[in-house]
Short mmCIF file of C-alpha atoms and ligand atoms in Angstrom, two decimals:
data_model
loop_
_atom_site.label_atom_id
_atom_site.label_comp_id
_atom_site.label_asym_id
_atom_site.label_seq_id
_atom_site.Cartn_x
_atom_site.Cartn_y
_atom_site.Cartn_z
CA UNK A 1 -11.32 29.74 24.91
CA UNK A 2 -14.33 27.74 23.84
CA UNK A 3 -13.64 24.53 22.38
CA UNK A 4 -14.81 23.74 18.71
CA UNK A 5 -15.28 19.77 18.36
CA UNK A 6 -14.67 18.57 15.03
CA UNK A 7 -18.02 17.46 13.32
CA UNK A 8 -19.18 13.91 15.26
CA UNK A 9 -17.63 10.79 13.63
CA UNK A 10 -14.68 12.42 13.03
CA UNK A 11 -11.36 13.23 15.06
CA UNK A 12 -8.33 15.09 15.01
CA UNK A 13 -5.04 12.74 15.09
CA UNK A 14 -2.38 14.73 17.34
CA UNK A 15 1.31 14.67 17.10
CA UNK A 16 1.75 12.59 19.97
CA UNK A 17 -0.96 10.26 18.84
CA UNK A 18 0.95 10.03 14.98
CA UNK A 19 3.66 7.66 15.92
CA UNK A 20 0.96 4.83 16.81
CA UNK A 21 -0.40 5.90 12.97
CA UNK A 22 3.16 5.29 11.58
CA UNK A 23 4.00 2.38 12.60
CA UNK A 24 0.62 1.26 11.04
CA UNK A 25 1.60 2.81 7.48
CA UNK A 26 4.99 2.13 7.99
CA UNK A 27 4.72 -1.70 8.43
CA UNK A 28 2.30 -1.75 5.83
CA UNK A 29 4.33 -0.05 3.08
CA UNK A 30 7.00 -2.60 4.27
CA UNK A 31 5.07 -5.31 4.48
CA UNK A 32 2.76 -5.13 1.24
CA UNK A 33 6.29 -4.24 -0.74
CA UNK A 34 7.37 -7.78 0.36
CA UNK A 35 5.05 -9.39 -1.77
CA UNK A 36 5.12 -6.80 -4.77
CA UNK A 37 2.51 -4.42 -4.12
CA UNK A 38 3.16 -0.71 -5.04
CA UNK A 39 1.26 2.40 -4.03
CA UNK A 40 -1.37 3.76 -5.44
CA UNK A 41 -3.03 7.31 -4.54
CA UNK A 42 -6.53 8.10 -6.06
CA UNK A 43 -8.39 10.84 -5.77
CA UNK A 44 -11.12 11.29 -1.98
CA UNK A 45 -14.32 12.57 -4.49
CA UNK A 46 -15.02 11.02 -7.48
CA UNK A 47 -18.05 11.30 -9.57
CA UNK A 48 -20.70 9.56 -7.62
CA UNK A 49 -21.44 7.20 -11.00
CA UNK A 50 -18.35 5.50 -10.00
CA UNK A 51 -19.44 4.67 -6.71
CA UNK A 52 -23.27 3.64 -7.81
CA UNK A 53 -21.89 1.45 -10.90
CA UNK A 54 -19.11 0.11 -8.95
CA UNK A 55 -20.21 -0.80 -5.25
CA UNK A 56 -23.56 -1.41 -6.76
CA UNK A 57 -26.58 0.92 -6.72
CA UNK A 58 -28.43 -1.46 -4.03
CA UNK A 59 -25.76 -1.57 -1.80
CA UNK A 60 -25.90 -0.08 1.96
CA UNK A 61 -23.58 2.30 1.82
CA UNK A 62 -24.49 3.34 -2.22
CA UNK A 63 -28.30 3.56 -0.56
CA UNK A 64 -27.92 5.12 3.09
CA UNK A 65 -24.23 6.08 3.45
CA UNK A 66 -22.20 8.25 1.15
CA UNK A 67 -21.34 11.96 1.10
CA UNK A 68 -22.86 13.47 -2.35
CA UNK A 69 -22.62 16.61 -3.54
CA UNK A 70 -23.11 19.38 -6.63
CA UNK A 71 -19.96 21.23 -7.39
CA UNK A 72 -20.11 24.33 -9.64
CA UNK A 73 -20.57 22.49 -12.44
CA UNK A 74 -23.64 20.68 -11.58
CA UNK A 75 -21.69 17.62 -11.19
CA UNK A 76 -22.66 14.91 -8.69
CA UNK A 77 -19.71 14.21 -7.15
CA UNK A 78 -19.20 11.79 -3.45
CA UNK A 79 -16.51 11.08 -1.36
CA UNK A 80 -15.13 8.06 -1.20
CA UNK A 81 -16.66 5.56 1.20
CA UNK A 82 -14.43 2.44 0.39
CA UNK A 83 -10.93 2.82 -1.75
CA UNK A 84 -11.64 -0.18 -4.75
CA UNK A 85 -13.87 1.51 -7.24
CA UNK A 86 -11.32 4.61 -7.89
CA UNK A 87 -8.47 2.36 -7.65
CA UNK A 88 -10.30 0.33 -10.55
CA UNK A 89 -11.39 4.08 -12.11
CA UNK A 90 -7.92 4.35 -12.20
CA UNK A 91 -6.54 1.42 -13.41
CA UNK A 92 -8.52 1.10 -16.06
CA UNK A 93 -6.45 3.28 -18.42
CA UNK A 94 -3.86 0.37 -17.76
CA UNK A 95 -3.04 -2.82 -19.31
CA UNK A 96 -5.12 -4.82 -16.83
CA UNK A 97 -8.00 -5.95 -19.12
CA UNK A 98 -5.40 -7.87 -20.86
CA UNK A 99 -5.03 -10.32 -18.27
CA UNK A 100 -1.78 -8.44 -16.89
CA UNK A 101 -1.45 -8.04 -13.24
CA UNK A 102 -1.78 -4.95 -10.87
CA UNK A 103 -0.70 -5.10 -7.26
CA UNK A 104 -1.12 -2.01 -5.58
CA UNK A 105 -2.07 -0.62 -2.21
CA UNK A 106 -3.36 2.42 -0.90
CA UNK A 107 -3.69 4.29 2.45
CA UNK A 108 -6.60 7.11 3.31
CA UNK A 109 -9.78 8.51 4.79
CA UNK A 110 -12.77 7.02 3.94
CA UNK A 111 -16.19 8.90 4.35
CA UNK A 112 -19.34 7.22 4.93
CA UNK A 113 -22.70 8.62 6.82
CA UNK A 114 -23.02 5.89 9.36
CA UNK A 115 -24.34 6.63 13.03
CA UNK A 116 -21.31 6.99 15.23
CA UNK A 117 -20.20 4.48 17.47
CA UNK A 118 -17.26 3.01 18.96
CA UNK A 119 -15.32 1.99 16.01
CA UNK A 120 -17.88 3.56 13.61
CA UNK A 121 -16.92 6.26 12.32
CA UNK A 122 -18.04 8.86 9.54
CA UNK A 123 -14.62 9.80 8.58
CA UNK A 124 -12.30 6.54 9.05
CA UNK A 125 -8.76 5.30 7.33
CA UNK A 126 -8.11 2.60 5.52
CA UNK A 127 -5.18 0.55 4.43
CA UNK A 128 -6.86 -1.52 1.16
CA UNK A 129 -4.74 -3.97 -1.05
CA UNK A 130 -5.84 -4.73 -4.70
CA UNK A 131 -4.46 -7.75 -6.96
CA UNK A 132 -6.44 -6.25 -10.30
CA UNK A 133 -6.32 -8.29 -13.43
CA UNK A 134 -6.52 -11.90 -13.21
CA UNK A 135 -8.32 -14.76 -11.36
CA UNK A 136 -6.59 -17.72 -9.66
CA UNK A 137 -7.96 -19.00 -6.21
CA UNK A 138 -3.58 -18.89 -4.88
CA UNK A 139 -4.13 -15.48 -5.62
CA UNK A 140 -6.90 -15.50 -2.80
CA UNK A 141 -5.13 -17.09 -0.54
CA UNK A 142 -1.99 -14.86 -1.06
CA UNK A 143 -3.66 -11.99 -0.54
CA UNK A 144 -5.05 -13.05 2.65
CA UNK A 145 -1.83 -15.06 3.80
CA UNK A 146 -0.31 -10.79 3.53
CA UNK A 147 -3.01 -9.47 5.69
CA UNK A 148 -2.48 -12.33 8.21
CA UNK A 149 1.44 -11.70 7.98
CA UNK A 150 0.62 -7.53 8.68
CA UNK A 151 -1.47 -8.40 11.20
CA UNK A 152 0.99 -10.56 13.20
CA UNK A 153 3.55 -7.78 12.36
CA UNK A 154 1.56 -5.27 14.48
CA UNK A 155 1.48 -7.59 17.67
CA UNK A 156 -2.43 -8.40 16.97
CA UNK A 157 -2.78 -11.74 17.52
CA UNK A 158 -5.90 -13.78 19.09
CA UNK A 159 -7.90 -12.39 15.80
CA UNK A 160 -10.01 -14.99 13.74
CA UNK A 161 -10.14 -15.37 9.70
CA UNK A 162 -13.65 -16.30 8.68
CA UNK A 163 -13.81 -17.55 5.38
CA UNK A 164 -16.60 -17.97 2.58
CA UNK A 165 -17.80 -17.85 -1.15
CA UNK A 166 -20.38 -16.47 -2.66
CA UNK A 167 -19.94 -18.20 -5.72
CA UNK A 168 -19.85 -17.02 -9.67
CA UNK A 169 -22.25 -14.83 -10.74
CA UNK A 170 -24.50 -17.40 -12.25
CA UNK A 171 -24.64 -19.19 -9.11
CA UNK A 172 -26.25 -16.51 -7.61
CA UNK A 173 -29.84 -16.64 -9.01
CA UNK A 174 -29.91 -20.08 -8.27
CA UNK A 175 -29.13 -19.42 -4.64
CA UNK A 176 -31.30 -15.99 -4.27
CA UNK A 177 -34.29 -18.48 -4.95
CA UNK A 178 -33.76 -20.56 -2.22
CA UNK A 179 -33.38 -18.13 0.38
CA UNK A 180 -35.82 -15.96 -0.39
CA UNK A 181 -37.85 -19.22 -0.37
CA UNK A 182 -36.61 -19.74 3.28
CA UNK A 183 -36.96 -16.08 4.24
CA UNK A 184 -40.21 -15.65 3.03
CA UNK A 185 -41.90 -17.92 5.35
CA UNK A 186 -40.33 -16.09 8.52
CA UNK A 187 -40.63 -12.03 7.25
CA UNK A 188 -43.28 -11.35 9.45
CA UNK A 189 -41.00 -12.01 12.62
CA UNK A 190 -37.95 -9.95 10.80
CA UNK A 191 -37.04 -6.49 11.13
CA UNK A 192 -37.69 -3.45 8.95
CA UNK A 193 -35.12 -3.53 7.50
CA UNK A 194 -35.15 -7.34 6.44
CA UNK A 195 -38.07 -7.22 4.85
CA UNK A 196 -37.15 -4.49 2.18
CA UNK A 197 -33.95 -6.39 1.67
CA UNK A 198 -36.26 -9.63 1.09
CA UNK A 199 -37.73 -7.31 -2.31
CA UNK A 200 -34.63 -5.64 -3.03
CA UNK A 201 -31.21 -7.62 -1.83
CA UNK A 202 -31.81 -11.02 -0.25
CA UNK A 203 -28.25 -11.71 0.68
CA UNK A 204 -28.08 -8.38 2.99
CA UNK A 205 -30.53 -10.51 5.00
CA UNK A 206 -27.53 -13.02 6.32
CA UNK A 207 -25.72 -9.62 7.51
CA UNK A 208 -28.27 -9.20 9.62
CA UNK A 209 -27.44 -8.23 13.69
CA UNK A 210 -30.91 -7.93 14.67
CA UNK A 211 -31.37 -10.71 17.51
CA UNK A 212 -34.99 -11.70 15.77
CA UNK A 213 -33.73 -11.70 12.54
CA UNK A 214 -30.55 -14.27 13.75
CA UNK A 215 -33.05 -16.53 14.85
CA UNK A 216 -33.89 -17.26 11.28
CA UNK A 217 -30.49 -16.85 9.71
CA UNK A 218 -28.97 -19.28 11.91
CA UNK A 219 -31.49 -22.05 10.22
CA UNK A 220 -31.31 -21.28 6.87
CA UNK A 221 -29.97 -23.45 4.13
CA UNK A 222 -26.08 -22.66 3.61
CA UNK A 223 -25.70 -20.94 0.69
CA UNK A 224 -22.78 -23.02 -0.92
CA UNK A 225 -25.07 -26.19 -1.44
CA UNK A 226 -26.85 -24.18 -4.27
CA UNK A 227 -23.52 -23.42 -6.07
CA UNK A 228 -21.84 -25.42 -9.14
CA UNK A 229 -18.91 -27.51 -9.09
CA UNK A 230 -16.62 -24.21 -10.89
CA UNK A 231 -17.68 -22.24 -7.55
CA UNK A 232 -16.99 -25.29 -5.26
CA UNK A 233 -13.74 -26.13 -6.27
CA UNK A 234 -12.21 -22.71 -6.42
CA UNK A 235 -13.10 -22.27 -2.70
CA UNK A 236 -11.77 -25.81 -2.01
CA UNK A 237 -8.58 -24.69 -3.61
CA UNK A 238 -8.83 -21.26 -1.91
CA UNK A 239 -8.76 -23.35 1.57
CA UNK A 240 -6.11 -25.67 0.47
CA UNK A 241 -3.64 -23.00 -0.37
CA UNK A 242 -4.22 -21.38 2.94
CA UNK A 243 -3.53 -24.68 4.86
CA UNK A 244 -0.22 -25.31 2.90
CA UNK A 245 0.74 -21.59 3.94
CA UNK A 246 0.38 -22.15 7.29
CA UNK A 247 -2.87 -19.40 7.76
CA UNK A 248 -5.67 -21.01 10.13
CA UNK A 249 -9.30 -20.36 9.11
CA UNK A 250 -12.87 -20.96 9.69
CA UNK A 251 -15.44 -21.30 6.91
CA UNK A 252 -18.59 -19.24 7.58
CA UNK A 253 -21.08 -20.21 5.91
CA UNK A 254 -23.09 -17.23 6.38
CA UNK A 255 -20.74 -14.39 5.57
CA UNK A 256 -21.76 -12.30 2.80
CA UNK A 257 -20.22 -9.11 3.19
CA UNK A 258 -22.40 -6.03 2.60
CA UNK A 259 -20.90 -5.23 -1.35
CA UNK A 260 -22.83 -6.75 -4.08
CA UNK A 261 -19.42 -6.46 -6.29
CA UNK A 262 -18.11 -9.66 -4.28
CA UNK A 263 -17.66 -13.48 -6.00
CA UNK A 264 -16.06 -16.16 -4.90
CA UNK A 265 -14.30 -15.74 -1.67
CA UNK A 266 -15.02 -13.66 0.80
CA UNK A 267 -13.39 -13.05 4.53
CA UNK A 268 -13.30 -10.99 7.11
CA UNK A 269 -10.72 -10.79 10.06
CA UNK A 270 -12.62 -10.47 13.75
CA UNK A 271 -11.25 -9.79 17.17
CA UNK A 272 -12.97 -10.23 20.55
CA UNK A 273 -11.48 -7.16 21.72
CA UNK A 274 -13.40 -5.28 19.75
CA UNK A 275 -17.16 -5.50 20.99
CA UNK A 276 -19.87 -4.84 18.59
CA UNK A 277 -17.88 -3.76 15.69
CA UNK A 278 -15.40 -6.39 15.78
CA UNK A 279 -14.36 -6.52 11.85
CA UNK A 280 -10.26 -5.46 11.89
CA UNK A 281 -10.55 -6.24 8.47
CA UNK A 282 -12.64 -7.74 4.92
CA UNK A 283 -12.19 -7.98 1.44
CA UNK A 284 -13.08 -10.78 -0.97
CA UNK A 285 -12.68 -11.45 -5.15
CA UNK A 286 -14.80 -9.08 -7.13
CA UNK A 287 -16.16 -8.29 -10.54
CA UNK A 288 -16.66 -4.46 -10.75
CA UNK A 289 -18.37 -2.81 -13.82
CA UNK A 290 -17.78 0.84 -14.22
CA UNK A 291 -19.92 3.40 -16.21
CA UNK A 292 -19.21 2.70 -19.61
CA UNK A 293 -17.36 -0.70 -19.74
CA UNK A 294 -19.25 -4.06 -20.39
CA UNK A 295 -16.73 -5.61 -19.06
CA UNK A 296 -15.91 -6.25 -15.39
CA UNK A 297 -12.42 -5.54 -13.97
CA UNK A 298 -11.21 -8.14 -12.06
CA UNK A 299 -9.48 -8.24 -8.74
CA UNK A 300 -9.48 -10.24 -4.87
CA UNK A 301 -8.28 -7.61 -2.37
CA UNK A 302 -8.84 -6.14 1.73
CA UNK A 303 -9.25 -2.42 3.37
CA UNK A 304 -8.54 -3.14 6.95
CA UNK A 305 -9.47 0.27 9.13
CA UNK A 306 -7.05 2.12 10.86
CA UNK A 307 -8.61 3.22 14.22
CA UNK A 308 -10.18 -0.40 15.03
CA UNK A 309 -6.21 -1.76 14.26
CA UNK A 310 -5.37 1.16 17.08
CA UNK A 311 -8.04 -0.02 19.33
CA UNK A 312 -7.14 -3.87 19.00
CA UNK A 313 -3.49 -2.79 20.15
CA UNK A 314 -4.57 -0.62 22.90
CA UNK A 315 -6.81 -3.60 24.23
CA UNK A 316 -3.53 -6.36 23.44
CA UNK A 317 -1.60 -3.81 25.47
CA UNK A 318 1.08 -3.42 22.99
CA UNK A 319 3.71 -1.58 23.52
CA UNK A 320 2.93 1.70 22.27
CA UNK A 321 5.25 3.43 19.73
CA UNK A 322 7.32 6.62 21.60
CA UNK A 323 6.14 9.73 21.31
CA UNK A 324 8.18 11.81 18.25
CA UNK A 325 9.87 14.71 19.88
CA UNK A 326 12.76 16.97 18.90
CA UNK A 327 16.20 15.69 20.13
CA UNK A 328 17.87 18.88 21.43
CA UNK A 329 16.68 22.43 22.60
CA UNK A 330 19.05 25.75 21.94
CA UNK A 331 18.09 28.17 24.86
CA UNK A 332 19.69 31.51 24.34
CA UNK A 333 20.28 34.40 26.44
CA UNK A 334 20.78 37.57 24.98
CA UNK A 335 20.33 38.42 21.27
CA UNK A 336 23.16 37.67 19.61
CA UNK A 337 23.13 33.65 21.07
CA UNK A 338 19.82 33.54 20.33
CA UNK A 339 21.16 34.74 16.59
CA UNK A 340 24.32 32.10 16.92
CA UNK A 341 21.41 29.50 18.43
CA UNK A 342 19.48 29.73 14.98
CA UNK A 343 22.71 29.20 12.73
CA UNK A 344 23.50 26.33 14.83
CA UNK A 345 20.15 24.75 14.59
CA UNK A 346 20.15 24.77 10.87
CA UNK A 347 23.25 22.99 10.96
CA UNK A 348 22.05 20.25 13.11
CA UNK A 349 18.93 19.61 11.31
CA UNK A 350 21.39 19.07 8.59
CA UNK A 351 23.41 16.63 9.87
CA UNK A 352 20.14 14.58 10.80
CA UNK A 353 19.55 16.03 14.35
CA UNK A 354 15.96 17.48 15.55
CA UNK A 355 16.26 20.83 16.76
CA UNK A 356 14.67 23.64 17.96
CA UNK A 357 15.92 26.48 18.91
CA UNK A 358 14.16 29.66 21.05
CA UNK A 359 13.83 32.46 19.27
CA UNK A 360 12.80 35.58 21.65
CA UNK A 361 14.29 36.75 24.71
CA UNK A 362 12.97 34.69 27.82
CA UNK A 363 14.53 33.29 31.28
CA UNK A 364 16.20 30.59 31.13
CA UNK A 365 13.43 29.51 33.51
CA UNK A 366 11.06 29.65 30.82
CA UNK A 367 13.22 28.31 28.31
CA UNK A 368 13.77 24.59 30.47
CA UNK A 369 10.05 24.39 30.84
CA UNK A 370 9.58 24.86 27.20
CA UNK A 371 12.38 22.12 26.81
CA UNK A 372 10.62 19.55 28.97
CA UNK A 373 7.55 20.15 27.34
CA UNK A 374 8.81 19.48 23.98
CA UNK A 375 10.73 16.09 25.96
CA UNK A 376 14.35 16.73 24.28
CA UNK A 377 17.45 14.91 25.21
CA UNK A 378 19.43 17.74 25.10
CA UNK A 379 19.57 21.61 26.30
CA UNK A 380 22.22 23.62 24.72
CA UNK A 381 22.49 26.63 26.76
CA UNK A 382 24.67 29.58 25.50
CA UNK A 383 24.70 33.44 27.16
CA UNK A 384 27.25 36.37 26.46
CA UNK A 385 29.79 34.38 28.51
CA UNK A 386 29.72 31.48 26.14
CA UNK A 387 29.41 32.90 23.33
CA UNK A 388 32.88 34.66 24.27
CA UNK A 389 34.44 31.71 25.44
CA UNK A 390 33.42 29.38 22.65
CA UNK A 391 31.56 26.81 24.61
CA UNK A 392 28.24 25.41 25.07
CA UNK A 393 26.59 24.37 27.96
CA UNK A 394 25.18 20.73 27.31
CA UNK A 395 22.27 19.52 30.17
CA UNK A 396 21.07 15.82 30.00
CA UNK A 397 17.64 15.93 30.56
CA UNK A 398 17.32 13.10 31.83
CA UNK A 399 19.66 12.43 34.31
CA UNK A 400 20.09 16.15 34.72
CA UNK A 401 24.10 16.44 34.26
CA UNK A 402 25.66 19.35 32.58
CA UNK A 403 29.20 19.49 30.83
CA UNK A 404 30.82 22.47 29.63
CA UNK A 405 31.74 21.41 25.78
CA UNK A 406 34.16 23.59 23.33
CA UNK A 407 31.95 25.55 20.21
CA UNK A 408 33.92 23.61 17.59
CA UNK A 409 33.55 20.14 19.23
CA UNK A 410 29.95 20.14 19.44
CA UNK A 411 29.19 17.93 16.49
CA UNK A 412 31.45 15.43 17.85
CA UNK A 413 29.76 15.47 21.38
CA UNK A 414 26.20 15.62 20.31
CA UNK A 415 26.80 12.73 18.13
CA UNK A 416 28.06 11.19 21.24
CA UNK A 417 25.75 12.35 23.94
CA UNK A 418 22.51 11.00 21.50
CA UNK A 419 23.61 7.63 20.77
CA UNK A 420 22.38 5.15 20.48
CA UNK A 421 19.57 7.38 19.68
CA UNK A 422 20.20 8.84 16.88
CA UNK A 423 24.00 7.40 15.37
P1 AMP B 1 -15.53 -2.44 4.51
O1 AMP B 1 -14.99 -1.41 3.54
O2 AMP B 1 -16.91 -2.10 4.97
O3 AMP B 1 -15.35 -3.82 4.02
O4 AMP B 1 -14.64 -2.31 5.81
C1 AMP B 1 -13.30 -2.72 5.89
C2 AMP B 1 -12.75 -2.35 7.25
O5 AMP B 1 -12.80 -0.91 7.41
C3 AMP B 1 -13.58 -2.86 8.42
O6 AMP B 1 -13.20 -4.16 8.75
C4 AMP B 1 -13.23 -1.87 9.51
O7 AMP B 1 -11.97 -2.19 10.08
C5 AMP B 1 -13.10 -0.58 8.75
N1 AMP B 1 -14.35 0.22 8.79
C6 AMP B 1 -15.41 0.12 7.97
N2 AMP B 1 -16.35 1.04 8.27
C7 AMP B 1 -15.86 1.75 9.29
C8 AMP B 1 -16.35 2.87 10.05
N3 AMP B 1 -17.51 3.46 9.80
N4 AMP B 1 -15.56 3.36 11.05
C9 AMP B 1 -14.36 2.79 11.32
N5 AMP B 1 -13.85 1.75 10.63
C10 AMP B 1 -14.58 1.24 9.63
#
């Protein structure tokens, strides 16, 4: 049969790849609830205005990246490339201009039109955490102190936190002036690329991987010494909090982040393991205005990406998660076992135990390869003869034993047989 590929940048997640996935979700649900975060699902499209207003219009991704399209209605619609500016659509309607605080979190594909790489991807998942509604520098360093503590509950350790602010908003003019000061004398040796940011988004110049274009970023004028004392000593106190928690960092004096929403702190977590693209995770404090609303809504939060977590593991050589498989197989011979083997499964299922029964006539040659395929436990094997006797036939595939076990006593037994499994 020819093979259709999925479209490039994207991939399908198989069954026995999902139970790496869960234990992702699963420790972060577990992990985030720990500290009071509850989840939050928003829509994958919304209309594009909330992307442009809220990432910021001169942004990357708003520029080169996202996924926008007409529906029926004429409506420009996109979907999502990062989860915060829906989450902030959404919580809007709350009480979180008051002041009051939201802690949510939320799990999903992101979609953004980068060229594919390893790591890059055009359809990607992301785990993001939002504290929404008020502004406190221990609020910073929580959030980050949560990551760190989800992180170390995966097994990925050897990662580094890089650290840095980008100051208020008023600092920021201020600072623009110097670097493009700085820049300006170099541009001719830049890239492309570099020089449209020098007209249209200076700080996208310290993101910069272009090996011509780090020659010059490594030499200009840290950022920070342009900012006031209000910008300094909330990243002082961001740092100090971190220390007293225990979380080890390293201030980078050049990391920007490519969102224009950011203020105050930014970070990203980085691991060796993962070449080129070697961000696990970023987030930072923002100030997000959304079409219609002079006011910002406040937050600090991260989106950490699913597949690079995946990758990090695979390269620590953590264990991986088993593979989830049914628990017992019901092989049947004849019609009327096959008929008994479906009531029975039903009744396992209910009592917790994953089953699945055959349902045509085959061999019972056929029917043990289909049950080491699916990697059960347990065969149940019942013909005419059992089925008259009122027993079972019970194989341990694993150790391949077989025991003979009464009809009515098979609850007892399985229960038996699959722990510690299972009871
Ligand atoms: P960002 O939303 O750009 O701050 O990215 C947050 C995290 O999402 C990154 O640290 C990556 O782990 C992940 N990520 C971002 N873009 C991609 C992509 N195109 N493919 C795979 N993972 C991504």
């Amino acid at each position: 049969m020819p093979k259709i590929s999925p479209p490039p940048g994207t991939s399908d997640i198989l069954p026995e790849e999902i139970s790496a996935w869960h234990r992702l979700e699963d420790t972060a649900r577990k992990i985030f609830q720990l500290y009071g975060y509850g989840e939050i699902r928003t829509p994958v499209f919304e209309y594009t205005e909330v992307f442009k207003r809220g990432i910021g219009n001169e942004t990357e991704i708003v520029q080169k990246e996202m996924y926008t399209f007409k529906d029926k209605g004429g409506r420009s619609l996109t979907l999502r490339p990062e989860g915060t500016a829906g989450i902030m659509r959404s919580l809007m309607a709350t009480d979180v201009m008051n002041g009051n605080e939201h802690r949510v979190y939320s799990l999903g594909p992101m979609f953004r039109g980068e060229k594919p790489a390893a790591g890059r991807r055009r359809q990607f998942h992301q785990i993001g955490v939002e504290n929404v509604g008020r502004i406190a520098p221990e609020l910073d360093a929580e959030c980050i102190a949560m990551l760190m503590h989800y992180l170390e509950e995966l097994d990925i350790v050897g990662n580094r936190l890089l650290i840095n602010t980008r100051g208020t908003l008023e600092d920021r003019k201020p600072a623009e002036k110097v670097l493009r000061a700085n820049f300006i004398k170099h541009i001719s040796a830049m890239c492309e690329d570099c020089k449209n940011r020098l007209k249209r988004n200076v700080w996208r110049i310290l993101d910069c991987k272009q090996p011509e274009c780090q020659k010059v970023i490594k030499n200009s004028p840290p950022v920070v010494s342009c900012f006031g004392e209000k910008s300094r000593s909330f990243f002082n106190k961001v740092c100090e909090t971190l220390s007293k928690l225990g979380i080890s960092y390293e201030i980078e004096p050049k990391l920007v982040r490519g969102l224009d929403y950011y203020v105050h702190t930014v970070f990203e977590v980085v691991h060796p393991a993962l070449g080129a693209q070697d961000a696990l995770a970023g987030g930072g404090r923002y100030e997000i205005f959304l079409p219609g609303n002079k006011n910002p809504i406040i937050g600090v939060g991260f989106a950490t990406g699913l597949e690079r977590l995946l990758m990090t593991q695979e390269c620590l050589k953590v264990i991986p998660s088993p593979p989830i498989t049914p628990c017992v197989f019901l092989a049947g011979l004849g019609i009327e076992a096959i008929n008994a083997n479906m009531t029975l499964a039903m009744s396992l299922r209910r009592k917790g135990i994953s089953t699945v029964a055959e349902v045509e006539e085959k061999s019972i040659k056929a029917q043990m390869r289909t049950a080491n395929r699916l990697g059960v436990k347990l065969t149940i094997i019942r013909g005419e003869t059992e089925l008259k006797n009122r027993i079972a036939t019970c194989k341990n595939m694993k150790t391949g034993e077989q025991k003979e076990i009464p009809s009515d006593k098979l609850d007892d037994s399985l229960r038996e047989l699959l722990s510690p499994d299972l009871f």
